mmCIF file of C-alpha atoms (C1' of nucleotides) and ligand atoms in Angstrom:
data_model
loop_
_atom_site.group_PDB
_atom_site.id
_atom_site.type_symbol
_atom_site.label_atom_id
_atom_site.label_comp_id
_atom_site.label_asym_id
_atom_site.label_seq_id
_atom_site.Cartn_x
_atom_site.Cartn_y
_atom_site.Cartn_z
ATOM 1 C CA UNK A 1 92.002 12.174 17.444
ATOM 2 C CA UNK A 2 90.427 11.534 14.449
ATOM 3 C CA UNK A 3 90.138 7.937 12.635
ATOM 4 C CA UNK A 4 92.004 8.792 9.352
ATOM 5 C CA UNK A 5 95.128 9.963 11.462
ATOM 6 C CA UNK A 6 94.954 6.495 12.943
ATOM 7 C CA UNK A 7 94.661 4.611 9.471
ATOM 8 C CA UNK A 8 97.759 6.605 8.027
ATOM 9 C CA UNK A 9 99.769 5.731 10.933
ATOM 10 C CA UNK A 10 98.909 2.240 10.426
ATOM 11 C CA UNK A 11 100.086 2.504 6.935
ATOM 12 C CA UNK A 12 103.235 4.135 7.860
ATOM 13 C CA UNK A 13 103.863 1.513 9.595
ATOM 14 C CA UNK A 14 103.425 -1.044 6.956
ATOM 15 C CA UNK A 15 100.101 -2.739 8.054
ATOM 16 C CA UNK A 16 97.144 -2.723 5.085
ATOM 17 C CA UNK A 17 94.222 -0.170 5.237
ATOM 18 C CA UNK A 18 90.631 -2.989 4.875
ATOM 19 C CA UNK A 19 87.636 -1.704 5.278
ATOM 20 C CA UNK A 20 87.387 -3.866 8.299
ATOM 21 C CA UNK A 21 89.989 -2.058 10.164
ATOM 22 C CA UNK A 22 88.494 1.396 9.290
ATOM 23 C CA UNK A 23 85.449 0.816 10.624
ATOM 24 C CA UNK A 24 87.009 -0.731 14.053
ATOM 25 C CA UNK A 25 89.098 2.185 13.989
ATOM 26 C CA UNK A 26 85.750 4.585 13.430
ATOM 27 C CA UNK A 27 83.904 3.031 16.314
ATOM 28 C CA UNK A 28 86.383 3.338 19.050
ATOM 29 C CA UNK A 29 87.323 7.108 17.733
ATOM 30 C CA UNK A 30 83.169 8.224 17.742
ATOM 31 C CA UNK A 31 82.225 6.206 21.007
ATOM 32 C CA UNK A 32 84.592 8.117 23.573
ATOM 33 C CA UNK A 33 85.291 5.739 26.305
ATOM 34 C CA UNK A 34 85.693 2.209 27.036
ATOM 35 C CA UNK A 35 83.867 0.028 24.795
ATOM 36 C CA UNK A 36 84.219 -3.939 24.580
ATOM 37 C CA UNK A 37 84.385 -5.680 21.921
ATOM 38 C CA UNK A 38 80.947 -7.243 21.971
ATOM 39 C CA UNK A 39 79.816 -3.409 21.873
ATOM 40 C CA UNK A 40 82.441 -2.374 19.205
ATOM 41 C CA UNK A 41 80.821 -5.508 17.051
ATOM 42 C CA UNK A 42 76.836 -4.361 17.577
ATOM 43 C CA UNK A 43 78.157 -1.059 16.462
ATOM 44 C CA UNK A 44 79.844 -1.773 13.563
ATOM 45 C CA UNK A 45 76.694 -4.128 12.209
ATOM 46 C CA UNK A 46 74.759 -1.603 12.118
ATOM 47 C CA UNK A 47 76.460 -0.775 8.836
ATOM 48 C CA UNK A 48 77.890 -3.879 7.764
ATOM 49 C CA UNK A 49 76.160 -6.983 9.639
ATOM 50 C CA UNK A 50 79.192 -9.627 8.204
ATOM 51 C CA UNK A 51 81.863 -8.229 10.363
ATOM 52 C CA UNK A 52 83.504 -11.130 11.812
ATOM 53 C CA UNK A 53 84.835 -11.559 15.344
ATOM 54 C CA UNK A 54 88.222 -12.861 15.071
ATOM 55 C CA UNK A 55 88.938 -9.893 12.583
ATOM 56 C CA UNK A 56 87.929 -7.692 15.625
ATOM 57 C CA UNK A 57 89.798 -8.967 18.135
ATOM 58 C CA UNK A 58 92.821 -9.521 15.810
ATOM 59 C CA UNK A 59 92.880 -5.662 15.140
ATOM 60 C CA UNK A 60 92.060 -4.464 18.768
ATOM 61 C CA UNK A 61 95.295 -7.002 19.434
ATOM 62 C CA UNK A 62 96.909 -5.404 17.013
ATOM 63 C CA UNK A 63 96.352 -1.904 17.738
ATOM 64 C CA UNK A 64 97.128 -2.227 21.339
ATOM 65 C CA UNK A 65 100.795 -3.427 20.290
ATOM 66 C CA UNK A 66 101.062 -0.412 18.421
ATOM 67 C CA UNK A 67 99.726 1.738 20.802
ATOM 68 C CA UNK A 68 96.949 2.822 19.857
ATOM 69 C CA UNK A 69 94.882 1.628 21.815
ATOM 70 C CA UNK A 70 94.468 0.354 25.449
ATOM 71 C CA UNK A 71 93.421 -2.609 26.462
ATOM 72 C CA UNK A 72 91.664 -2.778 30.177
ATOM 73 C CA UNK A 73 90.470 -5.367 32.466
ATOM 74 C CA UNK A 74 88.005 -3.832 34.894
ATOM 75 C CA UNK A 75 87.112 -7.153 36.155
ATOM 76 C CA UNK A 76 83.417 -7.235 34.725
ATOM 77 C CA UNK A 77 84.256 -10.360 32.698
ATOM 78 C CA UNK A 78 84.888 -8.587 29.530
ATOM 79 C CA UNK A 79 87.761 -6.646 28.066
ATOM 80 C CA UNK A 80 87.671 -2.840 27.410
ATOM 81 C CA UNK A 81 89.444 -0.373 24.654
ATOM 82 C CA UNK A 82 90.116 2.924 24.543
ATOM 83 C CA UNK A 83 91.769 5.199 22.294
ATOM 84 C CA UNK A 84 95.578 5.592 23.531
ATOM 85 C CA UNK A 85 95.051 9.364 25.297
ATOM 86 C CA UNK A 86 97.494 12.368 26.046
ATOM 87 C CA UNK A 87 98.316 12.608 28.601
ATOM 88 C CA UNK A 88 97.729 9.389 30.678
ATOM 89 C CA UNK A 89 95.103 8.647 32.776
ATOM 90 C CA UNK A 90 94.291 5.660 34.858
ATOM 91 C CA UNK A 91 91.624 4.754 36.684
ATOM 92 C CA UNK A 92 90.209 3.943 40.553
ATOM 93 C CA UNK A 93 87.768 1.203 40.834
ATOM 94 C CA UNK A 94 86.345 0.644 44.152
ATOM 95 C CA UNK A 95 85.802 -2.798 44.546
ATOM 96 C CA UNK A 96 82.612 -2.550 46.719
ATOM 97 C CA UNK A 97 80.416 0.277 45.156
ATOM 98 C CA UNK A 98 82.033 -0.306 41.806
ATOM 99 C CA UNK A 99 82.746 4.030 41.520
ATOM 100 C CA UNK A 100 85.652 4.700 39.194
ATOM 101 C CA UNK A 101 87.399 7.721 39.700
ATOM 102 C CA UNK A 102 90.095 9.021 36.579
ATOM 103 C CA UNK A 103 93.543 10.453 37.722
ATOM 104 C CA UNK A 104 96.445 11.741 35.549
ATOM 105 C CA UNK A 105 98.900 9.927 34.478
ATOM 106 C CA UNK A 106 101.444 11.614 36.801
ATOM 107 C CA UNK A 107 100.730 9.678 39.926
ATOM 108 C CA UNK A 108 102.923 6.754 38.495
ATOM 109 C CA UNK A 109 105.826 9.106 37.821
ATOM 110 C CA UNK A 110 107.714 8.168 40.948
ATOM 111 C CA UNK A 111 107.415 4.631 40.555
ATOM 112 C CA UNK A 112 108.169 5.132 36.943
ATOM 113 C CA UNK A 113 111.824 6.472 38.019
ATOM 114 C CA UNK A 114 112.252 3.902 40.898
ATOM 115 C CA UNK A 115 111.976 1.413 38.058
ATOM 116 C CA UNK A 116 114.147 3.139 36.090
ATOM 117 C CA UNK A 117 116.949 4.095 38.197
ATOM 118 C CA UNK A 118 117.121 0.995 40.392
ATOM 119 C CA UNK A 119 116.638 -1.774 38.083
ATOM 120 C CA UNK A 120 116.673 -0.111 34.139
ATOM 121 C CA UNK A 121 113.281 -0.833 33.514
ATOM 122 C CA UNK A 122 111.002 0.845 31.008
ATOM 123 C CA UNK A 123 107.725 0.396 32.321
ATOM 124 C CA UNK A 124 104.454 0.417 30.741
ATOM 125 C CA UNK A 125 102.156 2.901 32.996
ATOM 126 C CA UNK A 126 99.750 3.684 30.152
ATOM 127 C CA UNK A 127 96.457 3.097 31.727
ATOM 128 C CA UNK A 128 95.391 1.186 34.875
ATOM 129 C CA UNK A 129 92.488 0.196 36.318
ATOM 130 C CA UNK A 130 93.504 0.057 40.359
ATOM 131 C CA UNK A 131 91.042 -1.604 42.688
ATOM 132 C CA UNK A 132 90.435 -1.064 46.100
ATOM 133 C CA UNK A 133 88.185 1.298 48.290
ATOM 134 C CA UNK A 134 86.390 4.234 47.461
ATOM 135 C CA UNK A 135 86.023 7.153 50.624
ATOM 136 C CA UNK A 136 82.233 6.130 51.014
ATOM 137 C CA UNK A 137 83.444 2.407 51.450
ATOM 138 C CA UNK A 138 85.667 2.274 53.918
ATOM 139 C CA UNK A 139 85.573 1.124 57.588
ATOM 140 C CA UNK A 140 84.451 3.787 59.359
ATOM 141 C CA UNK A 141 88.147 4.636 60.776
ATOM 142 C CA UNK A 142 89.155 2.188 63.525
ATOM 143 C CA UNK A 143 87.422 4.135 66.384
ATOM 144 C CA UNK A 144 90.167 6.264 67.630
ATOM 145 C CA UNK A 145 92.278 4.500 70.382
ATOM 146 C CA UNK A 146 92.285 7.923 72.431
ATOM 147 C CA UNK A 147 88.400 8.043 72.538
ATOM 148 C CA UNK A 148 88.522 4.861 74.233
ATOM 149 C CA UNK A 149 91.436 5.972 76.904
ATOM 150 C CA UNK A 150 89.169 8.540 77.880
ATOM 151 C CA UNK A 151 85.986 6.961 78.101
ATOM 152 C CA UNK A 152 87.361 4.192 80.650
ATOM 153 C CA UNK B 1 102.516 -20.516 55.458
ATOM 154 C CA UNK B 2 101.301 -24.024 56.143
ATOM 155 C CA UNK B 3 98.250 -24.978 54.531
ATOM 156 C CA UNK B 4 96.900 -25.966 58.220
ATOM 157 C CA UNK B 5 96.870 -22.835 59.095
ATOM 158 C CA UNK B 6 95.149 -21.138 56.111
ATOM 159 C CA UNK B 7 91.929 -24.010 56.752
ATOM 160 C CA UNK B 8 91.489 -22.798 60.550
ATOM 161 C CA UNK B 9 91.340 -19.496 59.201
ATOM 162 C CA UNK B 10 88.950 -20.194 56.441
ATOM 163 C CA UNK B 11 86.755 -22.021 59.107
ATOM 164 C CA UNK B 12 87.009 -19.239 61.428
ATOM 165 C CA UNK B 13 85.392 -16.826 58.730
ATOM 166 C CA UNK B 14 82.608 -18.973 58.235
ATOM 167 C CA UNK B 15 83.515 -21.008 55.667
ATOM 168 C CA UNK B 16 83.266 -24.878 55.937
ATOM 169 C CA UNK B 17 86.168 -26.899 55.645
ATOM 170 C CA UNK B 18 85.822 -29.616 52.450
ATOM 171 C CA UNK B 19 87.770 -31.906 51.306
ATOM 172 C CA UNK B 20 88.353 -30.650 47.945
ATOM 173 C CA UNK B 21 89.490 -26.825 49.469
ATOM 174 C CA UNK B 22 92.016 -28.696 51.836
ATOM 175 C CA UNK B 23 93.555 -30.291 48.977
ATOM 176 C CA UNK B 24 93.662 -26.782 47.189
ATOM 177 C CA UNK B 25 95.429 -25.230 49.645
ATOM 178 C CA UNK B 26 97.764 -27.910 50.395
ATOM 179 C CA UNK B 27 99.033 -27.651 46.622
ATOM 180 C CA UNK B 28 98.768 -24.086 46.517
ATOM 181 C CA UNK B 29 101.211 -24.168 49.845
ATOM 182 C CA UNK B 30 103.398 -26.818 48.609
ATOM 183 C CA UNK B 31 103.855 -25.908 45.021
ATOM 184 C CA UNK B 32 105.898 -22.318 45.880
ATOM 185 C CA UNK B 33 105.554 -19.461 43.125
ATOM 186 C CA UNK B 34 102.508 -19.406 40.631
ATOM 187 C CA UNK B 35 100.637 -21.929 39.348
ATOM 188 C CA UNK B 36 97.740 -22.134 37.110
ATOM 189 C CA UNK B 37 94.186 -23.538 37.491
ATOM 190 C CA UNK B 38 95.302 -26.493 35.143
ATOM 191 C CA UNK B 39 98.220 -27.140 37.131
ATOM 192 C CA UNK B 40 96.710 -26.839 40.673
ATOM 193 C CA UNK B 41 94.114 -29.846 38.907
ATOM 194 C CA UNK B 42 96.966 -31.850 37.380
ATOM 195 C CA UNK B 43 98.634 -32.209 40.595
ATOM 196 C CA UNK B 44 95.572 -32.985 42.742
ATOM 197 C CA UNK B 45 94.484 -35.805 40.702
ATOM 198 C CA UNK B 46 97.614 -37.603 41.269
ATOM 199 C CA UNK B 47 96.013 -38.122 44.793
ATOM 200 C CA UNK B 48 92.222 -37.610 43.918
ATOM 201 C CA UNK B 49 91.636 -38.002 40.031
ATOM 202 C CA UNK B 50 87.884 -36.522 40.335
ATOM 203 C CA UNK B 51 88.416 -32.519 41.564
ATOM 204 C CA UNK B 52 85.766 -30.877 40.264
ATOM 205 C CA UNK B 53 87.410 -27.691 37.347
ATOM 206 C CA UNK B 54 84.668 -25.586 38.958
ATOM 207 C CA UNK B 55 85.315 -26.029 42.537
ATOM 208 C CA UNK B 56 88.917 -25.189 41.743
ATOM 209 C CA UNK B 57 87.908 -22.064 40.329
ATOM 210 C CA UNK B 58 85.395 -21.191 42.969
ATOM 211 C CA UNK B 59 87.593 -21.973 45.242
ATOM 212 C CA UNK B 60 90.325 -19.701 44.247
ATOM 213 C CA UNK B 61 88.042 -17.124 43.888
ATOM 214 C CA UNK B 62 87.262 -17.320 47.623
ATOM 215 C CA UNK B 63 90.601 -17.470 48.641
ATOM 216 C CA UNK B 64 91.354 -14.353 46.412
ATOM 217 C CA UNK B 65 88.203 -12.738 48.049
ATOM 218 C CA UNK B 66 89.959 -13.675 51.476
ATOM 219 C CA UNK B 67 93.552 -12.583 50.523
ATOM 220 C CA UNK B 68 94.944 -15.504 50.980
ATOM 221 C CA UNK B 69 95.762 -16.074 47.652
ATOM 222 C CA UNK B 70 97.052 -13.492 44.861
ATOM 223 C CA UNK B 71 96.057 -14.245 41.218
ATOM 224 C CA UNK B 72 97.668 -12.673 38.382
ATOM 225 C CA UNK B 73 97.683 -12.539 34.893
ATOM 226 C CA UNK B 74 101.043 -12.506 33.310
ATOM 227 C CA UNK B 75 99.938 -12.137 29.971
ATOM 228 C CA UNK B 76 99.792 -16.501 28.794
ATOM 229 C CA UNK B 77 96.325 -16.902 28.434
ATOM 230 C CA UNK B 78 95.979 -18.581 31.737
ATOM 231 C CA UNK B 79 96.103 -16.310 35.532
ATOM 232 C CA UNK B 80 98.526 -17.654 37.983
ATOM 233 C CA UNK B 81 97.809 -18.057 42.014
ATOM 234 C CA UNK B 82 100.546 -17.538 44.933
ATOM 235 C CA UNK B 83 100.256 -18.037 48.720
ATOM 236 C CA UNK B 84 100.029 -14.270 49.511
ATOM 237 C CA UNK B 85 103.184 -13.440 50.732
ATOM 238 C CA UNK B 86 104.403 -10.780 53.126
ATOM 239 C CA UNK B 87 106.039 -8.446 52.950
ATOM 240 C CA UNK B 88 104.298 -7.649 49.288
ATOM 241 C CA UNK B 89 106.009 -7.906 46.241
ATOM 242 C CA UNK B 90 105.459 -7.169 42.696
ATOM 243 C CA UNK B 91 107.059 -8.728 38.891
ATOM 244 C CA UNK B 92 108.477 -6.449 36.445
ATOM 245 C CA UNK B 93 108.120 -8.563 33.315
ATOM 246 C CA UNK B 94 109.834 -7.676 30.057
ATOM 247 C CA UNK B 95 107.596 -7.652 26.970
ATOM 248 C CA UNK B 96 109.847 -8.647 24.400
ATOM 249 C CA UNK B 97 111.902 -11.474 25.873
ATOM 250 C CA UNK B 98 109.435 -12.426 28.997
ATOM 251 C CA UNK B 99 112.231 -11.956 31.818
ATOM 252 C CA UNK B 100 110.688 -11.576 35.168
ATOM 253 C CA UNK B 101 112.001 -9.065 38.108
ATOM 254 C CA UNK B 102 110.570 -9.463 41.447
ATOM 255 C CA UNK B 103 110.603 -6.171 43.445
ATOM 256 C CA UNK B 104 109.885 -5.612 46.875
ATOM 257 C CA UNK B 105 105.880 -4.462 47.486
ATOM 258 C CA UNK B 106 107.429 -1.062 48.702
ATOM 259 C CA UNK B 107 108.151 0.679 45.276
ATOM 260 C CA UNK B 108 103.958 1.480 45.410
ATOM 261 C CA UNK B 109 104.347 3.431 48.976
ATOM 262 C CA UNK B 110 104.551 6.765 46.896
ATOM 263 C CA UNK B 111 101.377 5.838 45.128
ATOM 264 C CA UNK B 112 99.567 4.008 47.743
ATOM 265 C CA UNK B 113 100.553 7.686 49.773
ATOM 266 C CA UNK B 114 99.056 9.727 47.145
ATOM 267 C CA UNK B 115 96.225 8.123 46.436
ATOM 268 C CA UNK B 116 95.128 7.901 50.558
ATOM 269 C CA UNK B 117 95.728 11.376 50.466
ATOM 270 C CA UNK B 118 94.778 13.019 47.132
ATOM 271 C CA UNK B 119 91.407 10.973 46.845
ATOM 272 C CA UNK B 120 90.957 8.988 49.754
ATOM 273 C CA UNK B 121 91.001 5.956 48.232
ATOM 274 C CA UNK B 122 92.990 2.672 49.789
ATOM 275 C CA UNK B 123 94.395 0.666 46.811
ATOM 276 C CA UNK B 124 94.594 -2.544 46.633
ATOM 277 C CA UNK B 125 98.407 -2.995 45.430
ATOM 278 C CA UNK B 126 99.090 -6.717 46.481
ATOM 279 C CA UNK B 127 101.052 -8.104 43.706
ATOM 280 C CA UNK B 128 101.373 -6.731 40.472
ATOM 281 C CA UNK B 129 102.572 -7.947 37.216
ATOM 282 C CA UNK B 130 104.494 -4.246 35.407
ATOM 283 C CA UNK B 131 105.109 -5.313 32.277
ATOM 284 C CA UNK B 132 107.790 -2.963 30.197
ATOM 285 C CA UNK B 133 111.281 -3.511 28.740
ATOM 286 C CA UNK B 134 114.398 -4.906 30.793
ATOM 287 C CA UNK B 135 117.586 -3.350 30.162
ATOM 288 C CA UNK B 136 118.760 -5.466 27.780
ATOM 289 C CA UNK B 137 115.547 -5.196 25.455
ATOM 290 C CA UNK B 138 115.576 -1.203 25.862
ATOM 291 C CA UNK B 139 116.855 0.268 22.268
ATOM 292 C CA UNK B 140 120.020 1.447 22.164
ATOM 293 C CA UNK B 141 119.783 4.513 24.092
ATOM 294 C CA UNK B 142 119.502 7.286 21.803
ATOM 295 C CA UNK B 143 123.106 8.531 20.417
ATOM 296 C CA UNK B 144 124.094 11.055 23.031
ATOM 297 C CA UNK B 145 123.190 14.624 21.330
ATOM 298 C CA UNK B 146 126.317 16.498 22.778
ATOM 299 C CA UNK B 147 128.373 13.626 21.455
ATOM 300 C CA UNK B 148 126.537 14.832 17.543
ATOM 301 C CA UNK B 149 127.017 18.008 18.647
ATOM 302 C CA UNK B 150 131.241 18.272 19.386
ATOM 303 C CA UNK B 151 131.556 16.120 16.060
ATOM 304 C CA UNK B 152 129.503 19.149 14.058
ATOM 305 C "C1'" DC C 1 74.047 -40.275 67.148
ATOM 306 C "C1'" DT C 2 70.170 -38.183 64.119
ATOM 307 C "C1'" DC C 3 68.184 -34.565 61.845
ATOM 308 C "C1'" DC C 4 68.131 -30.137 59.533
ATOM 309 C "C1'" DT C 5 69.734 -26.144 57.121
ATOM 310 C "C1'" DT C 6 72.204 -24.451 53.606
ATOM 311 C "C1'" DA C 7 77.015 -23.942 51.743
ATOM 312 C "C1'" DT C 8 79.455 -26.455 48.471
ATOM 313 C "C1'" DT C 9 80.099 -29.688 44.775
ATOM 314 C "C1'" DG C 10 79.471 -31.783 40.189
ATOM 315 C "C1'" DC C 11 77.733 -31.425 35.827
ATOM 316 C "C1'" DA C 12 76.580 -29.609 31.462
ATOM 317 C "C1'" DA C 13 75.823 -25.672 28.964
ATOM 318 C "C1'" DC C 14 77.536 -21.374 28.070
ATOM 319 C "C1'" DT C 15 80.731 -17.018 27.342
ATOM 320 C "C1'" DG C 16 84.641 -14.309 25.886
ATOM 321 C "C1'" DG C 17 88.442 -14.874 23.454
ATOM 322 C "C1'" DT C 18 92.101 -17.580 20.507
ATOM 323 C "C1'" DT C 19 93.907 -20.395 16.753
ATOM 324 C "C1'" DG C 20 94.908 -23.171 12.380
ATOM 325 C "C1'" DC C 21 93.946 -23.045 7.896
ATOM 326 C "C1'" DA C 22 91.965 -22.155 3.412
ATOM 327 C "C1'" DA C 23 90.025 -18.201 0.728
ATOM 328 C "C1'" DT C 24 90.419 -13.360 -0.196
ATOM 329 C "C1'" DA C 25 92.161 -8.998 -1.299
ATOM 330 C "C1'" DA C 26 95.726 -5.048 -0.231
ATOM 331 C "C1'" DG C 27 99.278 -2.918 -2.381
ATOM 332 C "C1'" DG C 28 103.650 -3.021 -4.931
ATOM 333 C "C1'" DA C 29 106.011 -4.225 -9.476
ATOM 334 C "C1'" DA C 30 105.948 -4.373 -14.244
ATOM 335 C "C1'" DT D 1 95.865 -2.458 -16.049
ATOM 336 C "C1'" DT D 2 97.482 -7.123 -14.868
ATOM 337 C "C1'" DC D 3 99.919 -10.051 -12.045
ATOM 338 C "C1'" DC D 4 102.115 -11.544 -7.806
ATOM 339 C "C1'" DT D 5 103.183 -11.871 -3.005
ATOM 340 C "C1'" DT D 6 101.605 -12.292 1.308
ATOM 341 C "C1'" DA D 7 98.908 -9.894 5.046
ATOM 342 C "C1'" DT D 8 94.333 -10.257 6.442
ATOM 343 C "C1'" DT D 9 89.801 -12.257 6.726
ATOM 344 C "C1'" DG D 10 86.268 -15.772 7.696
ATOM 345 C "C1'" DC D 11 85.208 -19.961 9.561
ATOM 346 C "C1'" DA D 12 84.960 -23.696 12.677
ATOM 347 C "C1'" DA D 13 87.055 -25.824 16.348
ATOM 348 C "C1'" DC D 14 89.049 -24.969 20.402
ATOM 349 C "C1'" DC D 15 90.494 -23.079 25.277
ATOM 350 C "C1'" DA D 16 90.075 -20.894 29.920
ATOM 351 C "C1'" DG D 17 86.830 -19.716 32.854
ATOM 352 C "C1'" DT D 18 81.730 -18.966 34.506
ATOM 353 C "C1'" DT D 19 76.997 -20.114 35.643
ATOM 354 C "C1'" DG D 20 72.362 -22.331 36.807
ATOM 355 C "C1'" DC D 21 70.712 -25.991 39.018
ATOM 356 C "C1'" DA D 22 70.074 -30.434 41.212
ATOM 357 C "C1'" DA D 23 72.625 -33.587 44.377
ATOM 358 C "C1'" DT D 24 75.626 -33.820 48.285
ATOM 359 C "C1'" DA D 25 77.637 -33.184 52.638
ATOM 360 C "C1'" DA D 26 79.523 -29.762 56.449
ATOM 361 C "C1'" DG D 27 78.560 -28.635 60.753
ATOM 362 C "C1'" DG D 28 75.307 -26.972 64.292
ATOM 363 C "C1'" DA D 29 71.114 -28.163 67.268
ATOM 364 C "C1'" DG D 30 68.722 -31.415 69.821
HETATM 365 MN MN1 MN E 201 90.365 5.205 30.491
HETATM 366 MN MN1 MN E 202 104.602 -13.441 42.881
HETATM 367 ZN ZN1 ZN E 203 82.924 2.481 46.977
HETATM 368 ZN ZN1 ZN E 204 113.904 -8.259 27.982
#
DNA sequence: CTCCTTATTGCAACTGGTTGCAATAAGGAA
DNA sequence: TTCCTTATTGCAACCAGTTGCAATAAGGAG
């Protein structure tokens, strides 16, 4: 996905085309991943030190209502963004060792329909961040009660 | 859940019982549903006018740590804290006119299946705010094609 | 009860993010 | 090209929440 598509569609949709907004759009499209906003700033002052920080976050706000971008809380104090991706992906955090692990958007499609069909409601299952325990950081499994039977 | 019980079992962790945390959980207890940091305060210093903002919030970080408390962001600019409840449940909020569906915690089983088995990985999936579209907020669904197509 | 260790509190400074408002500049009309 | 409307920017003040550190007080040992 390249930046220019992403300004035109912002046109199309009646929104103006700053210079500001180009280069926000620029930065998140070169630096795959999630960036925050303090690193989408540095990056853009490189080029242009007077970018200014409520114009930043006003455009990542904006862009995430349109979709274009998503927003993500991974719990290290600071908000991510990412360019919106196809298909969907969403991501494992383990809340000990701190791995993430991606999966495809798919694994929400059964909870997508139960939404749907049981109370007629269009979720939002773009891109999660879903703590909890990694393989490595488990308990090692509760030793097994049949181990025990036959020791004693 | 009385807020009696939640102290013995903070104390039986290894946490020391204060003051201040006793009056936490007694609000958090009494005060059903969620309630924010500033409201947790407000209603503490009716009884105790100097509760310290940061042992509120260090506080409720413990009891999150512990499970005994669920925070949640619901998308106004301040997280929320409930008693954790069982069984789980989750809120389906609507984007556009902020209703709020509570489901039971078992529309995750699929997920909390597949992720156990695909990547061994044991989710967290307490209490979840969904956000999406309610019924009434969906657009019109689209105009039936077949009904386009007898008219042609 | 008295003393000791150290978890917890209180405070003030700080951080990430938001907001109201005046100045600026897109982009459409003429 | 010039003018106009109004979306967007820049700024400074603000808000929710966090942090480092010194003072306090839980709770265990004697
Ligand atoms: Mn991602
Ligand atoms: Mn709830
Ligand atoms: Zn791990
Ligand atoms: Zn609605």
């Amino acid at each position: 996905m390249h930046h220019t598509e992403l300004l035109a569609d912002l046109r199309q949709r009646g929104h103006r085309l700053t210079p500001q907004r180009e280069m926000i759009l620029n930065v998140i499209c070169e630096g795959n991943g999630h960036l925050t906003a303090d690193e989408i700033i540095a990056r853009i002052r490189k080029q242009y030190p007077y970018i200014n920080k409520s114009a930043v976050y006003r455009t990542l706000e904006l862009l995430a209502r349109l979709c274009l971008v998503n927003p993500t809380d991974f719990g290290d104090g600071k908000v991510t963004y990412e360019i919106h991706r196809h298909p969907h992906h969403h991501h494992l955090v383990c809340r000990q060792c701190r791995k993430m692990i991606e999966v495809d958007g798919a694994v929400f499609a059964p909870l997508e329909k139960l939404l749907r069909d049981e109370y007629a409601f269009a979720a939002d299952l773009d891109h999660f961040a879903i703590f909890g325990l990694c393989r490595k950081c488990q308990p090692a499994s509760s030793p097994a009660p049949t181990l025990r039977k036959r020791r004693a």
